[in-house]
PDB file of C-alpha atoms in Angstrom:
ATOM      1  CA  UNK A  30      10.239   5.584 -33.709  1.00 44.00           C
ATOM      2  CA  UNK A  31      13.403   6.937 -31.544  1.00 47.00           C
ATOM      3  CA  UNK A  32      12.789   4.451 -28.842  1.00 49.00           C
ATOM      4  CA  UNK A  33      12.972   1.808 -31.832  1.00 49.00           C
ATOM      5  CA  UNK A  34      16.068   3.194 -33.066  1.00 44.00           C
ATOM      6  CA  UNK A  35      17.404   3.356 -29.430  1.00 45.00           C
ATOM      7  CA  UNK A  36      16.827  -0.683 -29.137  1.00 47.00           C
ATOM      8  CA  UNK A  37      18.521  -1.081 -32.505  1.00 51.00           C
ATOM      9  CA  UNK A  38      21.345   0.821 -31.143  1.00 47.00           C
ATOM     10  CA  UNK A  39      21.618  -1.104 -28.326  1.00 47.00           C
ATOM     11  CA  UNK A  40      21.235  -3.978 -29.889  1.00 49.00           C
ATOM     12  CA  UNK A  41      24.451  -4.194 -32.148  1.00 47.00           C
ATOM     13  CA  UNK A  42      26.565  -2.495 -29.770  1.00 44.00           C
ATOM     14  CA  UNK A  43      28.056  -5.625 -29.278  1.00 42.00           C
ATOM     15  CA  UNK A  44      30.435  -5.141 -32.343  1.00 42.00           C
ATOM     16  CA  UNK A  45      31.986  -2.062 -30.573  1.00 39.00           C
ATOM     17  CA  UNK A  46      32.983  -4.323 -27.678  1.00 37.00           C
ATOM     18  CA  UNK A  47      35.317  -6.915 -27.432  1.00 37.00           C
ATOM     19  CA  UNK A  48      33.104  -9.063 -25.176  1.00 47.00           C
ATOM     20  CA  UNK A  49      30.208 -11.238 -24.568  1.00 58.00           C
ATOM     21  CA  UNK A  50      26.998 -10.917 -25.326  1.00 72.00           C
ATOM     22  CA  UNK A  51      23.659 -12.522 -24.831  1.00 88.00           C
ATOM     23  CA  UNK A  52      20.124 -13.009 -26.640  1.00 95.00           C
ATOM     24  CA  UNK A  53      17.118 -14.549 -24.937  1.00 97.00           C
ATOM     25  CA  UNK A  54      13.366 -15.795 -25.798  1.00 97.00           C
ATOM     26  CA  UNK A  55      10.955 -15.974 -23.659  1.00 97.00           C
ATOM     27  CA  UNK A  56       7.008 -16.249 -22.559  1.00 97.00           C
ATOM     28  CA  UNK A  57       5.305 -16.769 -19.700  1.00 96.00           C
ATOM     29  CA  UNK A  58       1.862 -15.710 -17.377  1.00 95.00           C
ATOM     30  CA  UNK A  59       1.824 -13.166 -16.225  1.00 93.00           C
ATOM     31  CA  UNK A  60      -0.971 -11.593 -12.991  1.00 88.00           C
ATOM     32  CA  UNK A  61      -2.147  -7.499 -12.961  1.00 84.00           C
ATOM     33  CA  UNK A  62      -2.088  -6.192  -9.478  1.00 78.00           C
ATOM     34  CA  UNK A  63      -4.435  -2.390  -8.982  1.00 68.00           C
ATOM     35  CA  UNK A  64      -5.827  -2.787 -12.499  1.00 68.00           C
ATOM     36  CA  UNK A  65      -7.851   0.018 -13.280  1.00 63.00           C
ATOM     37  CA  UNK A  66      -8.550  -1.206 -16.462  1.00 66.00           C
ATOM     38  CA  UNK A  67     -10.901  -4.563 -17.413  1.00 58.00           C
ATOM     39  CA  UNK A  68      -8.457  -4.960 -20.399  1.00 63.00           C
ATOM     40  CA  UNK A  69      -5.674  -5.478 -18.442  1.00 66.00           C
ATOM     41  CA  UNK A  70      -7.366  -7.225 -15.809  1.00 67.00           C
ATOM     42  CA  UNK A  71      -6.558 -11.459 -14.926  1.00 73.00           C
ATOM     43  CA  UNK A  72      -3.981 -12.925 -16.539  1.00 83.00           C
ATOM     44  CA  UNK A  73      -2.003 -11.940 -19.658  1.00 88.00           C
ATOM     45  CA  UNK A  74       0.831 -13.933 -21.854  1.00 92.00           C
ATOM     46  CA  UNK A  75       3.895 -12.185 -22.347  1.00 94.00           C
ATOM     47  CA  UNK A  76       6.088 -13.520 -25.202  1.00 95.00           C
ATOM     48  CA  UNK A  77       9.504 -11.753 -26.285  1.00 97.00           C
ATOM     49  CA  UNK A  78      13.258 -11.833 -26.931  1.00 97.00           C
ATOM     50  CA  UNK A  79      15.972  -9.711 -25.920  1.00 96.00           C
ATOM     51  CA  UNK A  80      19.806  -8.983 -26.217  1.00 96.00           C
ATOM     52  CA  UNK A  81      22.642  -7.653 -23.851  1.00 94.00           C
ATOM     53  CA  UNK A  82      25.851  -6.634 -23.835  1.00 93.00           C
ATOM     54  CA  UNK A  83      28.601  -7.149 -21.574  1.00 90.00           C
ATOM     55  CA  UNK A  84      30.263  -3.796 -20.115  1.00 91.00           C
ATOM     56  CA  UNK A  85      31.841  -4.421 -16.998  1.00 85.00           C
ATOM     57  CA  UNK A  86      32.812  -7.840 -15.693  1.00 83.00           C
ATOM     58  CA  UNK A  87      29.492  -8.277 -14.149  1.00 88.00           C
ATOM     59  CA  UNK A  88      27.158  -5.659 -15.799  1.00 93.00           C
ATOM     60  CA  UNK A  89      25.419  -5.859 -18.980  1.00 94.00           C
ATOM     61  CA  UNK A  90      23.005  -3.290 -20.870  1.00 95.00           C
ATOM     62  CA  UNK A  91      19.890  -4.792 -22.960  1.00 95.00           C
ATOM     63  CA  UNK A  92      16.857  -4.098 -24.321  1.00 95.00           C
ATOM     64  CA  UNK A  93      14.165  -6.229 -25.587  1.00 96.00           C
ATOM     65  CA  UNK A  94      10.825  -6.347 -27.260  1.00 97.00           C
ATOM     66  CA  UNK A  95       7.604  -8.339 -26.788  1.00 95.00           C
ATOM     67  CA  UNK A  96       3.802  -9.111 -27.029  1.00 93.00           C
ATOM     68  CA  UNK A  97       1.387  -8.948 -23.837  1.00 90.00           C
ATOM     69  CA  UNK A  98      -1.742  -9.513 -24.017  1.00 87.00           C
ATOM     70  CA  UNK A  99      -4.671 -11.026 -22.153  1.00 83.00           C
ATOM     71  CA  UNK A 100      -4.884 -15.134 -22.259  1.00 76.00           C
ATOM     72  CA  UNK A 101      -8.650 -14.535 -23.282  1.00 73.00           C
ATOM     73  CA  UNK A 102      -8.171 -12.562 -26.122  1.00 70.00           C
ATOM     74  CA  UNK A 103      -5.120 -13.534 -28.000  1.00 66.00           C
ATOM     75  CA  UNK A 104      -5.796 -11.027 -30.961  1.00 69.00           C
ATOM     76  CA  UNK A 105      -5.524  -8.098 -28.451  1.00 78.00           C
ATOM     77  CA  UNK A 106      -1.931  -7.819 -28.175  1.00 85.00           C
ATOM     78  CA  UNK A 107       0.367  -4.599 -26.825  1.00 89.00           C
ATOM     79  CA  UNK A 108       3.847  -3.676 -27.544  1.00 93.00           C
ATOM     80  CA  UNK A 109       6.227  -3.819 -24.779  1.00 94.00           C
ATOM     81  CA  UNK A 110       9.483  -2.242 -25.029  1.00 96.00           C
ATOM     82  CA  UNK A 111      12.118  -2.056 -22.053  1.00 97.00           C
ATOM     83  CA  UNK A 112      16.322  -1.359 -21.843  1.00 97.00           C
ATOM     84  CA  UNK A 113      17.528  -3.029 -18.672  1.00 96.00           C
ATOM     85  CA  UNK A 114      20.926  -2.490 -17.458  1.00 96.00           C
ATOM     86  CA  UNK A 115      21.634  -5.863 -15.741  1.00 95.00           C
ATOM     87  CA  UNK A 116      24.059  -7.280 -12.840  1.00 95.00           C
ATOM     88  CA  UNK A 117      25.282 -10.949 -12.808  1.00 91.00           C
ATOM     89  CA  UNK A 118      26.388 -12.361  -9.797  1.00 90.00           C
ATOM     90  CA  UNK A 119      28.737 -15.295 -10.875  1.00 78.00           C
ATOM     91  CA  UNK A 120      30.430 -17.364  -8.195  1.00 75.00           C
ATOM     92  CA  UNK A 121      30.823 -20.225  -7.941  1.00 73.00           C
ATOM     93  CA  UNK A 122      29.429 -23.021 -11.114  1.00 78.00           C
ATOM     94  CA  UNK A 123      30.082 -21.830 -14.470  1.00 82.00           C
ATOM     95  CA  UNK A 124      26.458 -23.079 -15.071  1.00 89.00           C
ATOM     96  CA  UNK A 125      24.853 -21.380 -13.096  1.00 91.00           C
ATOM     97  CA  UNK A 126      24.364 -17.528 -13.983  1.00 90.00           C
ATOM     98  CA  UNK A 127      22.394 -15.592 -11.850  1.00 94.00           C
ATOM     99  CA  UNK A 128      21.221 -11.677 -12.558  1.00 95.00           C
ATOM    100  CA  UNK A 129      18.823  -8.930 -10.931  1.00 97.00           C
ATOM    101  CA  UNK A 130      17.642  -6.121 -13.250  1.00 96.00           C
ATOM    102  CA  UNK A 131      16.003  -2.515 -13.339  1.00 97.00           C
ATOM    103  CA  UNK A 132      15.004  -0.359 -16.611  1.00 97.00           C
ATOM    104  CA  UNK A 133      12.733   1.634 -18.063  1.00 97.00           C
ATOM    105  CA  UNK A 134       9.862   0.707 -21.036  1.00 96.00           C
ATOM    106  CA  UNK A 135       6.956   1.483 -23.402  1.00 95.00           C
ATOM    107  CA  UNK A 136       3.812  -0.158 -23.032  1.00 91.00           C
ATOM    108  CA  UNK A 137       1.940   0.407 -26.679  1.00 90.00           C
ATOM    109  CA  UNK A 138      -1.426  -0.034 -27.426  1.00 83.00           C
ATOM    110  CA  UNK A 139      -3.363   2.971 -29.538  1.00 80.00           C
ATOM    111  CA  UNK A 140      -1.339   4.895 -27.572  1.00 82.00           C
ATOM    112  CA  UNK A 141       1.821   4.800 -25.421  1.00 86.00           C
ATOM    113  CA  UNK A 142       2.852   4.432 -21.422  1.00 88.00           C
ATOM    114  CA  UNK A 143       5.832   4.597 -19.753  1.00 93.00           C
ATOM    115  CA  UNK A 144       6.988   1.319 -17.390  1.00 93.00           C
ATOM    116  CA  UNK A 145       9.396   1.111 -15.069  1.00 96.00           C
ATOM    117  CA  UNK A 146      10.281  -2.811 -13.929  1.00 97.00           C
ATOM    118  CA  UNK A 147      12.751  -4.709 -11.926  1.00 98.00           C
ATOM    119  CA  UNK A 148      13.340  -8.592 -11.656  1.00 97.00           C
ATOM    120  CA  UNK A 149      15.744 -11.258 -11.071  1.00 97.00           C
ATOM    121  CA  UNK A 150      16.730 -14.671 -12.260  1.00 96.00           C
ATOM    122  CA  UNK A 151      18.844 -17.491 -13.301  1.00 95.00           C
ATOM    123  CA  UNK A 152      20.392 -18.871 -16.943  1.00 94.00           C
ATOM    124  CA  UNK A 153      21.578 -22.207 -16.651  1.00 94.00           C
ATOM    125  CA  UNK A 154      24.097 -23.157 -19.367  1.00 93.00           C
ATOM    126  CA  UNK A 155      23.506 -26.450 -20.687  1.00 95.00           C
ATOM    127  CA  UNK A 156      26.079 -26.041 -22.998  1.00 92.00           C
ATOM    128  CA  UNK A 157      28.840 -23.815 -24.309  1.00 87.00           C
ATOM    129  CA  UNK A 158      26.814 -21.250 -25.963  1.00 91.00           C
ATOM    130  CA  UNK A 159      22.834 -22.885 -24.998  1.00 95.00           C
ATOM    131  CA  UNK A 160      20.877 -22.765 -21.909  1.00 95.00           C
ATOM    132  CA  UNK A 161      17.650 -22.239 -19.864  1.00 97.00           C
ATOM    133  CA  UNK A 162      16.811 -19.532 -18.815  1.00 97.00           C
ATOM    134  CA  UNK A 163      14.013 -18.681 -15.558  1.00 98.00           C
ATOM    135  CA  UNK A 164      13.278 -14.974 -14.658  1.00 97.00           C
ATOM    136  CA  UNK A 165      10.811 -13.297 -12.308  1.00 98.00           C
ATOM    137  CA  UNK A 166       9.953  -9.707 -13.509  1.00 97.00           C
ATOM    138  CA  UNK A 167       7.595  -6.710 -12.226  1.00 96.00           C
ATOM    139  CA  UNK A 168       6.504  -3.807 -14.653  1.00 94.00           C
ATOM    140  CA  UNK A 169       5.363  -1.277 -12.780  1.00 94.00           C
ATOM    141  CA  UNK A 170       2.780   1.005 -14.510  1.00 87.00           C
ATOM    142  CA  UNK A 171       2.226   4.360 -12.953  1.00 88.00           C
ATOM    143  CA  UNK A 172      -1.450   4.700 -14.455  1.00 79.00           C
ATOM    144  CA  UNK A 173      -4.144   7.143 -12.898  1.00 77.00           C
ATOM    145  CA  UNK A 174      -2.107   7.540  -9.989  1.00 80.00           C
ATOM    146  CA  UNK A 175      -1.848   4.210  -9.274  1.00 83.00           C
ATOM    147  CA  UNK A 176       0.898   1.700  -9.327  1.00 86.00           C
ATOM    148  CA  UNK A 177      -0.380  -1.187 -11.357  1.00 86.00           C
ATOM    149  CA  UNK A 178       2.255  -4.132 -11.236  1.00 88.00           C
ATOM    150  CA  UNK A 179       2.550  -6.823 -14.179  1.00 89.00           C
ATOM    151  CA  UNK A 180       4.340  -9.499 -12.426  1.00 93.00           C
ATOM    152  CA  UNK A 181       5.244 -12.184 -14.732  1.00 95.00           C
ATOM    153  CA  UNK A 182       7.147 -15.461 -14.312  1.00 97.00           C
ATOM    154  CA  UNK A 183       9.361 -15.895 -17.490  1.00 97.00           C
ATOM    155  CA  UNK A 184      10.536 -19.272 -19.164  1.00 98.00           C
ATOM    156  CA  UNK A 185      12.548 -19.247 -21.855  1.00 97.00           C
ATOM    157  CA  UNK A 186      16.510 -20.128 -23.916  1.00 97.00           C
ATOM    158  CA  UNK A 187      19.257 -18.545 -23.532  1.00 96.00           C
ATOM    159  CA  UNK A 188      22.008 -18.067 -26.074  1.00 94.00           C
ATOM    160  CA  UNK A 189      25.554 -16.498 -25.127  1.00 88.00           C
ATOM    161  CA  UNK A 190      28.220 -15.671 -27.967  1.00 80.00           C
ATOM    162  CA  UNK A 191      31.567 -14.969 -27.601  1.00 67.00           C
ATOM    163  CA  UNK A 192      34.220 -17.715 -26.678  1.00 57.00           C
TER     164      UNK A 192
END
């Protein structure tokens, strides 16, 4: 319940600062590296959405919520929670937004784990306030002493406020 109230924090601190912010949805495969577990062995979905807001010229702070589960059993799903600082390395187009990012998360499921995960990617504004957005992310799970990675590929839209 804190970590919820945390997110919801996080997520309208954008009315406490006089810049941009950004919202996201996504889903994508993603592939379990080390699985010690058959449930979370193959390949899983991940679906989600997130916010962030601007606090530097280049820096951002997010979180973001969303489903995983395995593409065999659709009913199974888990919780994933994470709050990402973010960096954006714009040069150059105005279209083209690139970003690598590092936080911390909750996996829940009966129960709850902690996740670490880092990643990169791209948004591509097709528009003003509308574009694509591609992302490569790693949650790593620290599980029975053993570094399990989720690696996903993420697709998804992009929406940035602000004027």
């Amino acid at each position: 319940m804190i970590r919820l109230a945390v997110l919801a924090i996080l997520l309208t601190a954008g009315r406490c600062f006089g810049q941009h912010s950004n919202g996201y949805l996504f889903a994508g495969p993603v592939g379990v590296a080390n699985s010690i577990y058959t449930r979370w062995a193959g390949t899983l979905v991940h679906v989600g959405g997130g916010a962030e807001k601007s606090i530097g010229e280049h820096v951002t702070i997010g979180g973001e919520a969303g489903a995983l589960f395995p593409r065999s059993e659709l009913g199974r799903a888990a919780a994933l929670f994470s709050i990402n600082p973010a960096v954006y390395l714009r040069r150059g187009s105005p279209r083209l937004d690139p970003f690598v990012t590092g936080g911390v998360g909750v996996l829940t499921s009966g129960g709850a784990s902690f996740l670490w995960n880092i990643g990169g990617g791209v948004n591509y504004w097709v528009g003003r306030h509308v574009g694509v957005r591609l992302e490569l992310r790693d949650n790593v799970w620290p599980a029975e002493g053993i570094n399990m990675h989720l690696v996903g590929v993420r697709f998804g839209i992009a929406f940035r406020g602000g004027s």
